[in-house]
GROMACS .gro file of C-alpha atoms in nm:
model
  358
    1UNK     CA    1  -1.434  -2.675  -0.124
    2UNK     CA    2  -1.300  -2.985   0.015
    3UNK     CA    3  -1.030  -2.985   0.283
    4UNK     CA    4  -0.849  -3.174   0.008
    5UNK     CA    5  -0.841  -2.906  -0.282
    6UNK     CA    6  -0.748  -2.628  -0.017
    7UNK     CA    7  -0.470  -2.838   0.079
    8UNK     CA    8  -0.396  -2.918  -0.285
    9UNK     CA    9  -0.404  -2.562  -0.374
   10UNK     CA   10  -0.194  -2.429  -0.085
   11UNK     CA   11   0.054  -2.684  -0.192
   12UNK     CA   12   0.153  -2.481  -0.541
   13UNK     CA   13   0.363  -2.209  -0.482
   14UNK     CA   14   0.103  -1.917  -0.427
   15UNK     CA   15   0.375  -1.644  -0.595
   16UNK     CA   16   0.578  -1.689  -0.912
   17UNK     CA   17   0.788  -1.428  -1.020
   18UNK     CA   18   0.792  -1.250  -1.261
   19UNK     CA   19   0.511  -1.422  -1.420
   20UNK     CA   20   0.305  -1.319  -1.152
   21UNK     CA   21   0.361  -0.939  -1.205
   22UNK     CA   22   0.136  -0.978  -1.475
   23UNK     CA   23  -0.248  -0.911  -1.482
   24UNK     CA   24  -0.441  -1.175  -1.375
   25UNK     CA   25  -0.756  -1.316  -1.591
   26UNK     CA   26  -1.093  -1.347  -1.397
   27UNK     CA   27  -0.960  -1.149  -1.061
   28UNK     CA   28  -1.221  -0.944  -0.936
   29UNK     CA   29  -1.009  -0.704  -0.820
   30UNK     CA   30  -0.603  -0.655  -0.898
   31UNK     CA   31  -0.416  -0.290  -0.799
   32UNK     CA   32  -0.070  -0.227  -0.815
   33UNK     CA   33   0.021  -0.007  -0.513
   34UNK     CA   34   0.362   0.195  -0.476
   35UNK     CA   35   0.423   0.376  -0.212
   36UNK     CA   36   0.740   0.522   0.024
   37UNK     CA   37   0.949   0.823   0.099
   38UNK     CA   38   1.172   0.998  -0.091
   39UNK     CA   39   1.482   1.205  -0.041
   40UNK     CA   40   1.584   1.525  -0.259
   41UNK     CA   41   1.947   1.629  -0.290
   42UNK     CA   42   1.928   1.921  -0.039
   43UNK     CA   43   1.811   1.722   0.241
   44UNK     CA   44   1.370   1.751   0.195
   45UNK     CA   45   1.185   1.446   0.215
   46UNK     CA   46   0.834   1.335   0.053
   47UNK     CA   47   0.588   1.055   0.099
   48UNK     CA   48   0.446   0.935  -0.261
   49UNK     CA   49   0.122   0.728  -0.364
   50UNK     CA   50   0.103   0.579  -0.690
   51UNK     CA   51  -0.232   0.362  -0.721
   52UNK     CA   52  -0.410   0.173  -1.040
   53UNK     CA   53  -0.690  -0.046  -0.943
   54UNK     CA   54  -0.901  -0.270  -1.102
   55UNK     CA   55  -1.239  -0.388  -1.004
   56UNK     CA   56  -1.432  -0.651  -1.221
   57UNK     CA   57  -1.840  -0.654  -1.228
   58UNK     CA   58  -1.919  -0.861  -0.979
   59UNK     CA   59  -2.264  -1.042  -0.808
   60UNK     CA   60  -2.267  -0.734  -0.519
   61UNK     CA   61  -2.153  -0.523  -0.826
   62UNK     CA   62  -2.288  -0.559  -1.182
   63UNK     CA   63  -2.027  -0.298  -1.301
   64UNK     CA   64  -1.691  -0.276  -1.335
   65UNK     CA   65  -1.435   0.032  -1.287
   66UNK     CA   66  -1.111   0.118  -1.232
   67UNK     CA   67  -0.943   0.411  -1.046
   68UNK     CA   68  -0.629   0.583  -0.972
   69UNK     CA   69  -0.520   0.759  -0.601
   70UNK     CA   70  -0.196   0.976  -0.635
   71UNK     CA   71  -0.016   1.221  -0.450
   72UNK     CA   72   0.284   1.352  -0.284
   73UNK     CA   73   0.329   1.519   0.070
   74UNK     CA   74   0.635   1.724   0.138
   75UNK     CA   75   0.754   1.691   0.479
   76UNK     CA   76   0.930   2.005   0.534
   77UNK     CA   77   0.639   2.236   0.406
   78UNK     CA   78   0.341   2.020   0.601
   79UNK     CA   79   0.164   2.000   0.293
   80UNK     CA   80  -0.033   1.729   0.053
   81UNK     CA   81  -0.154   1.703  -0.289
   82UNK     CA   82  -0.375   1.419  -0.411
   83UNK     CA   83  -0.596   1.315  -0.691
   84UNK     CA   84  -0.845   1.025  -0.671
   85UNK     CA   85  -0.989   0.958  -1.058
   86UNK     CA   86  -1.261   0.726  -1.182
   87UNK     CA   87  -1.291   0.528  -1.476
   88UNK     CA   88  -1.604   0.384  -1.560
   89UNK     CA   89  -1.597   0.168  -1.672
   90UNK     CA   90  -1.263  -0.087  -1.675
   91UNK     CA   91  -1.071  -0.032  -1.956
   92UNK     CA   92  -1.044  -0.386  -2.108
   93UNK     CA   93  -0.631  -0.270  -2.193
   94UNK     CA   94  -0.568  -0.128  -1.849
   95UNK     CA   95  -0.343  -0.429  -1.791
   96UNK     CA   96  -0.071  -0.661  -1.985
   97UNK     CA   97  -0.221  -1.062  -1.889
   98UNK     CA   98   0.020  -1.243  -2.117
   99UNK     CA   99   0.348  -1.344  -1.962
  100UNK     CA  100   0.523  -1.381  -2.374
  101UNK     CA  101   0.468  -0.940  -2.372
  102UNK     CA  102   0.574  -0.612  -2.246
  103UNK     CA  103   0.427  -0.556  -1.894
  104UNK     CA  104   0.247  -0.202  -1.807
  105UNK     CA  105  -0.051  -0.086  -1.648
  106UNK     CA  106  -0.185   0.215  -1.781
  107UNK     CA  107  -0.512   0.423  -1.680
  108UNK     CA  108  -0.611   0.713  -1.843
  109UNK     CA  109  -0.437   0.904  -2.141
  110UNK     CA  110  -0.066   1.040  -2.096
  111UNK     CA  111  -0.031   1.365  -1.914
  112UNK     CA  112  -0.440   1.355  -1.825
  113UNK     CA  113  -0.513   1.447  -1.457
  114UNK     CA  114  -0.516   1.119  -1.245
  115UNK     CA  115  -0.305   0.952  -1.537
  116UNK     CA  116  -0.146   0.617  -1.438
  117UNK     CA  117   0.160   0.464  -1.659
  118UNK     CA  118   0.410   0.185  -1.528
  119UNK     CA  119   0.628  -0.022  -1.826
  120UNK     CA  120   0.919  -0.285  -1.771
  121UNK     CA  121   1.269  -0.158  -1.753
  122UNK     CA  122   1.411  -0.364  -1.981
  123UNK     CA  123   1.145  -0.607  -2.082
  124UNK     CA  124   1.198  -0.702  -1.709
  125UNK     CA  125   0.872  -0.617  -1.495
  126UNK     CA  126   1.039  -0.580  -1.140
  127UNK     CA  127   1.192  -0.282  -1.303
  128UNK     CA  128   0.953  -0.056  -1.384
  129UNK     CA  129   0.904   0.278  -1.502
  130UNK     CA  130   0.615   0.498  -1.324
  131UNK     CA  131   0.474   0.774  -1.429
  132UNK     CA  132   0.159   1.004  -1.244
  133UNK     CA  133  -0.016   1.336  -1.363
  134UNK     CA  134  -0.236   1.522  -1.112
  135UNK     CA  135  -0.408   1.854  -1.043
  136UNK     CA  136  -0.448   1.878  -0.629
  137UNK     CA  137  -0.776   2.038  -0.586
  138UNK     CA  138  -0.725   2.239  -0.195
  139UNK     CA  139  -1.060   2.268  -0.105
  140UNK     CA  140  -0.981   2.538   0.172
  141UNK     CA  141  -0.791   2.784  -0.077
  142UNK     CA  142  -0.950   2.708  -0.375
  143UNK     CA  143  -0.581   2.642  -0.505
  144UNK     CA  144  -0.553   2.425  -0.762
  145UNK     CA  145  -0.143   2.252  -0.833
  146UNK     CA  146  -0.078   2.101  -1.136
  147UNK     CA  147   0.128   1.770  -0.954
  148UNK     CA  148   0.437   1.528  -1.165
  149UNK     CA  149   0.566   1.196  -1.025
  150UNK     CA  150   0.804   1.010  -1.292
  151UNK     CA  151   1.009   0.737  -1.134
  152UNK     CA  152   1.208   0.407  -1.162
  153UNK     CA  153   1.253   0.134  -0.931
  154UNK     CA  154   1.472  -0.203  -0.969
  155UNK     CA  155   1.386  -0.412  -0.718
  156UNK     CA  156   1.652  -0.585  -0.546
  157UNK     CA  157   1.631  -0.960  -0.318
  158UNK     CA  158   1.311  -1.108  -0.225
  159UNK     CA  159   0.959  -1.037  -0.234
  160UNK     CA  160   0.738  -1.044   0.043
  161UNK     CA  161   0.487  -1.281   0.028
  162UNK     CA  162   0.164  -1.154   0.327
  163UNK     CA  163   0.052  -1.460   0.471
  164UNK     CA  164   0.414  -1.598   0.430
  165UNK     CA  165   0.287  -1.751   0.116
  166UNK     CA  166   0.145  -1.503  -0.074
  167UNK     CA  167  -0.251  -1.696  -0.022
  168UNK     CA  168  -0.502  -1.649   0.155
  169UNK     CA  169  -0.866  -1.855   0.159
  170UNK     CA  170  -1.183  -1.524   0.177
  171UNK     CA  171  -1.401  -1.690   0.027
  172UNK     CA  172  -1.471  -2.088   0.044
  173UNK     CA  173  -1.763  -2.016  -0.266
  174UNK     CA  174  -1.580  -1.894  -0.534
  175UNK     CA  175  -1.550  -2.113  -0.836
  176UNK     CA  176  -1.141  -2.098  -0.912
  177UNK     CA  177  -0.841  -2.048  -0.653
  178UNK     CA  178  -0.850  -1.691  -0.806
  179UNK     CA  179  -1.200  -1.619  -0.719
  180UNK     CA  180  -1.157  -1.780  -0.390
  181UNK     CA  181  -0.833  -1.681  -0.284
  182UNK     CA  182  -0.654  -1.314  -0.299
  183UNK     CA  183  -0.306  -1.342  -0.366
  184UNK     CA  184  -0.080  -1.036  -0.213
  185UNK     CA  185   0.295  -0.976  -0.266
  186UNK     CA  186   0.498  -0.685  -0.201
  187UNK     CA  187   0.841  -0.569  -0.344
  188UNK     CA  188   0.987  -0.385  -0.085
  189UNK     CA  189   1.364  -0.330  -0.196
  190UNK     CA  190   1.319  -0.073  -0.478
  191UNK     CA  191   1.551   0.125  -0.537
  192UNK     CA  192   1.356   0.465  -0.751
  193UNK     CA  193   1.527   0.747  -0.841
  194UNK     CA  194   1.361   0.986  -1.095
  195UNK     CA  195   1.185   1.352  -1.019
  196UNK     CA  196   0.866   1.490  -0.923
  197UNK     CA  197   0.684   1.802  -0.986
  198UNK     CA  198   0.479   2.022  -0.800
  199UNK     CA  199   0.362   2.338  -0.959
  200UNK     CA  200   0.656   2.437  -1.138
  201UNK     CA  201   0.901   2.333  -0.910
  202UNK     CA  202   1.123   1.986  -1.037
  203UNK     CA  203   1.276   1.800  -0.761
  204UNK     CA  204   1.506   1.524  -0.797
  205UNK     CA  205   1.494   1.270  -0.548
  206UNK     CA  206   1.579   0.909  -0.462
  207UNK     CA  207   1.474   0.642  -0.226
  208UNK     CA  208   1.392   0.301  -0.079
  209UNK     CA  209   1.017   0.233  -0.167
  210UNK     CA  210   0.783  -0.050  -0.171
  211UNK     CA  211   0.488  -0.185  -0.396
  212UNK     CA  212   0.235  -0.424  -0.337
  213UNK     CA  213   0.056  -0.642  -0.577
  214UNK     CA  214  -0.276  -0.754  -0.448
  215UNK     CA  215  -0.488  -0.927  -0.677
  216UNK     CA  216  -0.769  -1.173  -0.666
  217UNK     CA  217  -1.072  -1.232  -0.425
  218UNK     CA  218  -1.105  -0.946  -0.174
  219UNK     CA  219  -1.343  -0.961   0.183
  220UNK     CA  220  -1.589  -0.693   0.066
  221UNK     CA  221  -1.883  -0.928   0.240
  222UNK     CA  222  -1.868  -0.760   0.574
  223UNK     CA  223  -2.182  -0.696   0.717
  224UNK     CA  224  -2.052  -0.399   0.902
  225UNK     CA  225  -1.817  -0.074   0.779
  226UNK     CA  226  -1.498  -0.170   0.557
  227UNK     CA  227  -1.246  -0.076   0.823
  228UNK     CA  228  -0.892  -0.229   0.848
  229UNK     CA  229  -0.542  -0.061   0.960
  230UNK     CA  230  -0.228  -0.087   0.803
  231UNK     CA  231   0.168  -0.038   0.846
  232UNK     CA  232   0.455  -0.092   0.593
  233UNK     CA  233   0.745  -0.046   0.785
  234UNK     CA  234   1.128  -0.026   0.628
  235UNK     CA  235   1.403  -0.003   0.899
  236UNK     CA  236   1.806   0.110   0.843
  237UNK     CA  237   1.903  -0.261   1.007
  238UNK     CA  238   1.754  -0.446   0.692
  239UNK     CA  239   1.428  -0.544   0.830
  240UNK     CA  240   1.063  -0.507   0.668
  241UNK     CA  241   0.729  -0.594   0.768
  242UNK     CA  242   0.379  -0.545   0.693
  243UNK     CA  243   0.158  -0.530   0.930
  244UNK     CA  244  -0.257  -0.504   0.966
  245UNK     CA  245  -0.532  -0.490   1.248
  246UNK     CA  246  -0.795  -0.782   1.208
  247UNK     CA  247  -1.102  -0.669   0.878
  248UNK     CA  248  -1.374  -0.497   1.063
  249UNK     CA  249  -1.204  -0.372   1.452
  250UNK     CA  250  -1.305  -0.047   1.487
  251UNK     CA  251  -1.005   0.138   1.624
  252UNK     CA  252  -0.994   0.283   1.928
  253UNK     CA  253  -0.734   0.554   2.120
  254UNK     CA  254  -0.528   0.327   2.429
  255UNK     CA  255  -0.693   0.020   2.325
  256UNK     CA  256  -0.512  -0.293   2.179
  257UNK     CA  257  -0.560  -0.459   1.851
  258UNK     CA  258  -0.526  -0.791   1.732
  259UNK     CA  259  -0.303  -0.768   1.452
  260UNK     CA  260  -0.097  -0.973   1.214
  261UNK     CA  261   0.283  -0.878   1.036
  262UNK     CA  262   0.462  -1.051   0.773
  263UNK     CA  263   0.840  -0.990   0.820
  264UNK     CA  264   1.087  -1.043   0.531
  265UNK     CA  265   1.393  -1.188   0.694
  266UNK     CA  266   1.676  -1.287   0.503
  267UNK     CA  267   1.479  -1.314   0.171
  268UNK     CA  268   1.197  -1.532   0.412
  269UNK     CA  269   0.864  -1.440   0.482
  270UNK     CA  270   0.773  -1.502   0.818
  271UNK     CA  271   0.425  -1.482   0.927
  272UNK     CA  272   0.324  -1.388   1.310
  273UNK     CA  273   0.084  -1.258   1.592
  274UNK     CA  274   0.081  -0.898   1.665
  275UNK     CA  275  -0.087  -0.636   1.853
  276UNK     CA  276  -0.151  -0.263   1.730
  277UNK     CA  277  -0.221  -0.021   1.928
  278UNK     CA  278  -0.387   0.291   1.804
  279UNK     CA  279  -0.241   0.601   1.997
  280UNK     CA  280  -0.307   1.053   2.003
  281UNK     CA  281  -0.283   1.280   1.828
  282UNK     CA  282  -0.576   1.242   1.612
  283UNK     CA  283  -0.617   1.385   1.323
  284UNK     CA  284  -1.016   1.417   1.243
  285UNK     CA  285  -1.127   1.495   0.886
  286UNK     CA  286  -1.370   1.727   0.701
  287UNK     CA  287  -1.622   1.437   0.744
  288UNK     CA  288  -1.614   1.367   1.127
  289UNK     CA  289  -1.385   1.076   1.117
  290UNK     CA  290  -1.082   1.006   1.347
  291UNK     CA  291  -0.812   0.926   1.221
  292UNK     CA  292  -0.474   0.813   1.443
  293UNK     CA  293  -0.093   0.929   1.425
  294UNK     CA  294   0.064   0.735   1.599
  295UNK     CA  295   0.089   0.333   1.632
  296UNK     CA  296   0.251   0.057   1.887
  297UNK     CA  297   0.301  -0.288   1.684
  298UNK     CA  298   0.366  -0.532   1.963
  299UNK     CA  299   0.460  -0.898   1.886
  300UNK     CA  300   0.212  -1.107   2.063
  301UNK     CA  301   0.467  -1.382   2.250
  302UNK     CA  302   0.768  -1.076   2.278
  303UNK     CA  303   0.623  -0.795   2.483
  304UNK     CA  304   0.953  -0.602   2.528
  305UNK     CA  305   0.999  -0.619   2.136
  306UNK     CA  306   0.747  -0.353   1.938
  307UNK     CA  307   0.734  -0.086   1.672
  308UNK     CA  308   0.647   0.292   1.721
  309UNK     CA  309   0.510   0.444   1.376
  310UNK     CA  310   0.440   0.775   1.387
  311UNK     CA  311   0.298   1.018   1.092
  312UNK     CA  312   0.505   1.234   0.969
  313UNK     CA  313   0.238   1.499   0.830
  314UNK     CA  314  -0.146   1.503   1.010
  315UNK     CA  315  -0.367   1.548   0.763
  316UNK     CA  316  -0.300   1.251   0.450
  317UNK     CA  317  -0.649   1.190   0.418
  318UNK     CA  318  -0.774   1.108   0.040
  319UNK     CA  319  -1.070   1.310  -0.015
  320UNK     CA  320  -1.324   1.106  -0.222
  321UNK     CA  321  -1.715   1.130  -0.253
  322UNK     CA  322  -1.719   0.808  -0.113
  323UNK     CA  323  -1.545   0.680   0.181
  324UNK     CA  324  -1.230   0.857   0.253
  325UNK     CA  325  -0.908   0.667   0.357
  326UNK     CA  326  -0.584   0.765   0.478
  327UNK     CA  327  -0.264   0.723   0.350
  328UNK     CA  328   0.069   0.846   0.514
  329UNK     CA  329   0.445   0.873   0.510
  330UNK     CA  330   0.569   0.783   0.820
  331UNK     CA  331   0.869   0.708   1.048
  332UNK     CA  332   0.939   0.415   1.199
  333UNK     CA  333   1.134   0.276   1.567
  334UNK     CA  334   1.218  -0.094   1.622
  335UNK     CA  335   1.253  -0.087   2.011
  336UNK     CA  336   1.337  -0.307   2.312
  337UNK     CA  337   1.212  -0.271   2.651
  338UNK     CA  338   1.534  -0.216   2.931
  339UNK     CA  339   1.281  -0.160   3.221
  340UNK     CA  340   0.931  -0.036   3.219
  341UNK     CA  341   1.048   0.318   3.199
  342UNK     CA  342   1.354   0.296   2.968
  343UNK     CA  343   1.355   0.183   2.602
  344UNK     CA  344   1.666   0.136   2.312
  345UNK     CA  345   1.605   0.230   1.999
  346UNK     CA  346   1.693  -0.099   1.806
  347UNK     CA  347   1.677   0.054   1.456
  348UNK     CA  348   1.471   0.301   1.286
  349UNK     CA  349   1.366   0.379   0.922
  350UNK     CA  350   1.050   0.509   0.735
  351UNK     CA  351   0.708   0.379   0.766
  352UNK     CA  352   0.354   0.376   0.563
  353UNK     CA  353   0.036   0.417   0.763
  354UNK     CA  354  -0.304   0.372   0.593
  355UNK     CA  355  -0.687   0.358   0.777
  356UNK     CA  356  -0.995   0.259   0.567
  357UNK     CA  357  -1.242   0.340   0.834
  358UNK     CA  358  -1.530   0.369   0.577
   0.00000   0.00000   0.00000
């Protein structure tokens, strides 16, 4: 692709909502990913994830498929319920691509194991009714627990456009914008309300949650392991940000990693350089992979300001026949260093930790 062609693509608004909430014809990958922190009426805290992903056939993977990832973390009882379900091939009617029709995303039959359904509320795809059902199979106890998530989401305010504009060149050899670029935005002001069910216990919950919609090219061409770290943060003072480490960098405890964050400030998405340091304690999965339970995130140019993210429960690793991934609810603090030994908390809030370590 020529420099002029790239500049022309970047001059066009990369994300237009609500139109881009719909599916995108020709996208090699596409997913809608709901995560966040929920609270019950009696003060309990829960983390949740509902992810529906579609992967088209490519030269590197000559078949299409889809999968769902669903989980509930009961923070008070320190227990994680989860399920990964693969659909092969990718169903042709899994999502709505026509913006004149009613928006939806659907994998699996209603109420079946691993099923996810997302539909628009009152015709607005940024207001969503999302349902997920799954059975958790605990390998330690051989216990099966049926679970369900049923939530309404109402977006308020502007989206967070990752990289500042929602578009990043991934594959210069791609034949079209959707195969050259990765498009990525987040709805970070989702007012959520509904119920979760764990076994026979049904719990009313509310919260401020987060949704990612990512589509287009994806950097699968790494010669090494597919590795990244991600932290999404929602602070009580209204600051929201998404931070990620450089693709393919293997994390080590107490070793700073170059990273980047997109901050949503007064409706504007601002892309900045950061430094992320994985910290102990750690959690070692059954496959022997070490995951980090705390992260320090610093602005590259303002080292006296930092974010501290801490997992709310150690074992939030999705059990998968292939590569596991850590997806977990966490807390966050925004800190100011008065001196080398004294900090003050500017704000605090909720966070989400993702660790894909191959």
